[in-house]
Amino acid sequence: MKRLEQIIAVIKSIGAVALAYCAVFLKEVVAMNHVVTFYSVAAVVSILLIHLLDHLLHSAFKHSKKLRRMVIGDDFIEGCWIDRVDLPRLHAEKLSAPCGYAILTITWNGDFLVSRGVNYILYPDGSLVEHGNWHSKASMFHEAQLVHVYEAEIIGPDKKPIAGVVGHGKYNFQTPPDGGAPFEYTGYTYYQAGGDKPLRIKGRRVVDRDILCDMKEKPGKIKAIRSVWQSINMGE
């Protein structure tokens, strides 16, 4: 995302210089008491066009995922991901499950990358139960590492929901050996009421269109979690 931020900064700098030049020009025209209608109108039009261009470029980056992918290149991490998280011992014992899973999406909101997802417990009998959710409040992405602060609703050891939980996470993204956008990440997440230690996580991007379509329903989510996590276990 650094590349995108640099491009936006350059656009803003160019716009600021042009605006300053137009302002100086208009000031000199007024000071000289010259009536230069054509140039005055041209300057005003230029200012309006610069504002319009700045707005259009920002809007294009915000709303066009394809454009962001093209500009950002190998730093592009937006999309759907599935990860596995090691649960705190107390949670694991209460839930009879050693780990949890999350289906999440990463998107650009115009200011920063937002990670938003739902936590699940996949039991041995094949049942999938929602176990909380979260969304980023702020984030920073630099050198293939995403650090974010999030707000969550979790399910406590007593199986009651706890809202307004604040946490933070750090994810290190790996790119394929032959280059391209990241396909996997490892890291940790830590939140209030989650225990004293950070929870380890490992995830992988979901790119198969059939799997993405099937994930709209619960059976598809179960299939996707098993498929992606099995591939991670095998180190594929």
Coordinates of C-alpha atoms in Angstrom, one line a residue:
M1 CA 0.0 0.0 0.0
K2 CA 3.0 2.3 0.3
R3 CA 3.2 2.6 -3.5
L4 CA -0.4 3.8 -3.6
E5 CA 0.2 6.3 -0.8
Q6 CA 3.3 7.7 -2.6
I7 CA 1.2 8.2 -5.8
I8 CA -1.5 10.0 -4.0
A9 CA 1.1 12.1 -2.2
V10 CA 2.6 13.1 -5.6
I11 CA -0.8 14.0 -7.0
K12 CA -1.5 16.2 -4.0
S13 CA 1.9 17.9 -4.3
I14 CA 1.3 18.7 -7.9
G15 CA -2.2 20.0 -7.2
A16 CA -0.8 22.1 -4.3
V17 CA 1.9 23.7 -6.5
A18 CA -0.5 24.4 -9.3
L19 CA -3.0 26.0 -6.8
A20 CA -0.2 28.1 -5.3
Y21 CA 0.9 29.3 -8.7
C22 CA -2.7 30.3 -9.7
A23 CA -3.1 32.1 -6.4
V24 CA 0.1 34.1 -7.0
F25 CA -0.9 34.9 -10.5
L26 CA -4.4 36.2 -9.5
K27 CA -2.8 38.3 -6.7
E28 CA -0.4 40.0 -9.2
V29 CA -3.2 40.7 -11.6
V30 CA -5.3 42.3 -9.0
A31 CA -2.3 44.3 -7.6
M32 CA -1.5 45.6 -11.1
N33 CA -5.1 46.6 -11.5
H34 CA -5.2 45.0 -14.9
V35 CA -8.3 43.6 -16.3
V36 CA -7.2 40.4 -17.8
T37 CA -10.5 38.6 -18.0
F38 CA -9.3 35.7 -20.1
Y39 CA -6.4 34.8 -17.9
S40 CA -8.4 35.3 -14.7
V41 CA -11.1 32.9 -15.9
A42 CA -8.4 30.4 -17.1
A43 CA -6.8 30.5 -13.7
V44 CA -10.1 29.9 -11.9
V45 CA -11.0 27.1 -14.3
S46 CA -7.6 25.5 -13.7
I47 CA -8.2 25.5 -10.0
L48 CA -11.5 23.9 -10.4
L49 CA -10.1 21.3 -12.8
I50 CA -7.3 20.5 -10.3
H51 CA -9.8 19.9 -7.6
L52 CA -11.9 17.8 -9.9
L53 CA -8.9 15.7 -11.0
D54 CA -7.8 15.2 -7.4
H55 CA -11.3 14.0 -6.5
L56 CA -11.6 11.7 -9.5
L57 CA -8.2 10.1 -8.8
H58 CA -9.0 9.5 -5.2
S59 CA -12.4 8.1 -6.1
A60 CA -10.9 5.8 -8.8
F61 CA -8.3 4.4 -6.3
K62 CA -11.0 3.9 -3.7
H63 CA -13.6 2.2 -5.9
S64 CA -11.5 0.3 -8.4
K65 CA -10.0 -2.8 -7.1
K66 CA -8.5 -3.6 -10.5
L67 CA -6.7 -0.3 -10.6
R68 CA -5.3 -0.7 -7.1
R69 CA -4.1 -4.2 -8.0
M70 CA -2.3 -2.9 -11.1
V71 CA -0.7 0.0 -9.2
I72 CA 0.2 -1.8 -6.0
G73 CA 1.5 -5.0 -7.7
D74 CA 3.2 -7.4 -5.4
D75 CA 2.0 -5.5 -2.3
F76 CA -1.6 -6.2 -3.1
I77 CA -3.2 -8.1 -0.2
E78 CA -6.9 -7.3 -0.7
G79 CA -9.2 -10.2 -1.0
C80 CA -10.6 -13.2 0.9
W81 CA -8.4 -15.1 3.4
I82 CA -8.9 -18.0 5.8
D83 CA -6.7 -18.4 8.8
R84 CA -6.3 -20.7 11.8
V85 CA -5.8 -19.4 15.3
D86 CA -4.6 -21.3 18.4
L87 CA -7.1 -20.7 21.1
P88 CA -6.3 -19.9 24.7
R89 CA -6.1 -23.0 26.9
L90 CA -9.2 -22.1 28.9
H91 CA -11.2 -21.5 25.7
A92 CA -9.9 -24.7 24.1
E93 CA -11.0 -26.8 27.1
K94 CA -14.4 -25.2 27.3
L95 CA -15.0 -25.6 23.6
S96 CA -13.4 -29.0 23.2
A97 CA -11.5 -27.5 20.2
P98 CA -7.8 -26.7 20.1
C99 CA -8.1 -24.0 17.5
G100 CA -10.5 -21.7 15.7
Y101 CA -10.8 -20.4 12.2
A102 CA -11.6 -17.1 10.6
I103 CA -12.9 -16.1 7.2
L104 CA -11.9 -12.6 6.5
T105 CA -11.7 -10.0 3.8
I106 CA -9.1 -7.2 3.5
T107 CA -10.2 -4.1 1.6
W108 CA -9.0 -0.5 1.1
N109 CA -11.4 2.1 2.5
G110 CA -9.6 5.1 1.0
D111 CA -7.5 5.7 4.1
F112 CA -6.2 2.4 5.3
L113 CA -6.6 -1.4 4.8
V114 CA -9.5 -2.8 6.7
S115 CA -9.6 -6.4 7.9
R116 CA -13.1 -7.6 8.6
G117 CA -14.1 -11.2 9.4
V118 CA -16.0 -13.8 11.4
N119 CA -14.5 -16.4 13.8
Y120 CA -15.7 -20.0 13.7
I121 CA -15.2 -23.2 15.6
L122 CA -15.2 -26.3 13.4
Y123 CA -16.1 -29.3 15.6
P124 CA -15.0 -32.9 14.9
D125 CA -18.6 -33.8 14.0
G126 CA -18.5 -31.3 11.1
S127 CA -20.6 -28.6 12.6
L128 CA -19.5 -25.0 12.2
V129 CA -20.4 -22.4 14.8
E130 CA -19.9 -18.7 14.6
H131 CA -17.6 -17.5 17.4
G132 CA -17.4 -13.7 17.2
N133 CA -16.4 -11.1 14.6
W134 CA -14.1 -8.1 14.3
H135 CA -13.1 -5.1 12.1
S136 CA -10.1 -2.9 11.9
K137 CA -10.2 0.6 13.3
A138 CA -6.7 1.5 12.0
S139 CA -3.9 -0.2 10.2
M140 CA -0.5 0.2 8.6
F141 CA 1.0 -1.9 5.8
H142 CA 4.7 -1.7 5.2
E143 CA 7.3 -4.1 3.7
A144 CA 4.8 -7.0 3.5
Q145 CA 3.7 -6.6 7.2
L146 CA 0.2 -5.5 8.2
V147 CA -0.3 -4.1 11.7
H148 CA -3.8 -3.3 12.7
V149 CA -5.9 -2.3 15.7
Y150 CA -9.4 -3.8 15.8
E151 CA -12.6 -3.9 17.7
A152 CA -14.3 -7.3 18.2
E153 CA -17.2 -9.1 19.6
I154 CA -16.0 -12.4 21.1
I155 CA -17.5 -15.4 22.8
G156 CA -16.1 -15.8 26.3
P157 CA -15.3 -19.0 28.2
D158 CA -18.9 -18.9 29.6
K159 CA -20.2 -18.9 25.9
K160 CA -21.6 -15.4 26.4
P161 CA -20.8 -12.6 23.8
I162 CA -18.5 -9.9 24.9
A163 CA -18.8 -6.7 22.8
G164 CA -16.4 -3.8 22.4
V165 CA -13.2 -5.9 22.8
V166 CA -10.1 -4.0 21.6
G167 CA -7.2 -5.9 20.1
H168 CA -4.2 -5.7 17.8
G169 CA -2.6 -8.0 15.3
K170 CA 0.5 -8.3 13.2
Y171 CA 0.6 -10.3 10.0
N172 CA 3.7 -11.1 7.9
F173 CA 2.8 -11.9 4.3
Q174 CA 4.7 -14.2 2.0
T175 CA 4.9 -14.0 -1.7
P176 CA 5.2 -17.0 -4.1
P177 CA 8.8 -18.0 -5.1
D178 CA 8.3 -16.8 -8.6
G179 CA 6.8 -13.5 -7.5
G180 CA 3.3 -12.1 -7.5
A181 CA 0.9 -11.0 -4.8
P182 CA 1.2 -12.5 -1.3
F183 CA -0.6 -15.9 -0.9
E184 CA 0.0 -16.6 2.8
Y185 CA 0.6 -15.0 6.1
T186 CA 1.8 -15.8 9.6
G187 CA 1.6 -13.7 12.8
Y188 CA -0.3 -13.2 15.9
T189 CA -3.4 -11.5 17.3
Y190 CA -3.8 -10.2 20.9
Y191 CA -7.0 -8.9 22.5
Q192 CA -8.3 -8.0 25.9
A193 CA -9.9 -11.0 27.7
G194 CA -8.0 -13.3 25.4
G195 CA -5.3 -14.3 27.9
D196 CA -1.8 -13.0 28.6
K197 CA -0.2 -14.4 25.5
P198 CA -0.7 -13.4 21.8
L199 CA -2.5 -16.0 19.8
R200 CA -0.6 -17.5 16.8
I201 CA -2.3 -17.4 13.4
K202 CA -1.6 -18.6 9.9
G203 CA -3.7 -18.0 6.9
R204 CA -3.9 -18.3 3.2
R205 CA -5.6 -16.4 0.4
V206 CA -8.7 -17.9 -1.2
V207 CA -8.5 -17.5 -5.0
D208 CA -10.6 -20.3 -6.4
R209 CA -13.8 -18.8 -7.7
D210 CA -15.8 -21.9 -7.1
I211 CA -14.8 -21.9 -3.5
L212 CA -15.5 -18.2 -3.1
C213 CA -19.0 -18.7 -4.6
D214 CA -19.8 -21.7 -2.4
M215 CA -18.7 -19.8 0.8
K216 CA -21.9 -17.8 0.8
E217 CA -23.5 -20.8 2.5
K218 CA -22.4 -22.7 5.6
P219 CA -21.5 -26.0 3.8
G220 CA -19.3 -24.0 1.4
K221 CA -17.6 -22.3 4.4
I222 CA -16.9 -25.8 5.9
K223 CA -15.5 -27.0 2.6
A224 CA -13.3 -23.9 2.2
I225 CA -11.9 -24.1 5.7
R226 CA -11.0 -27.8 5.3
S227 CA -9.5 -27.3 1.9
V228 CA -7.4 -24.3 2.7
W229 CA -6.2 -25.5 6.1
Q230 CA -5.3 -29.0 4.8
S231 CA -3.2 -27.3 2.1
I232 CA -1.5 -25.3 4.8
N233 CA -0.8 -28.3 6.8
M234 CA 0.8 -30.1 3.9
G235 CA 2.9 -27.0 3.2
E236 CA 1.7 -26.7 -0.4

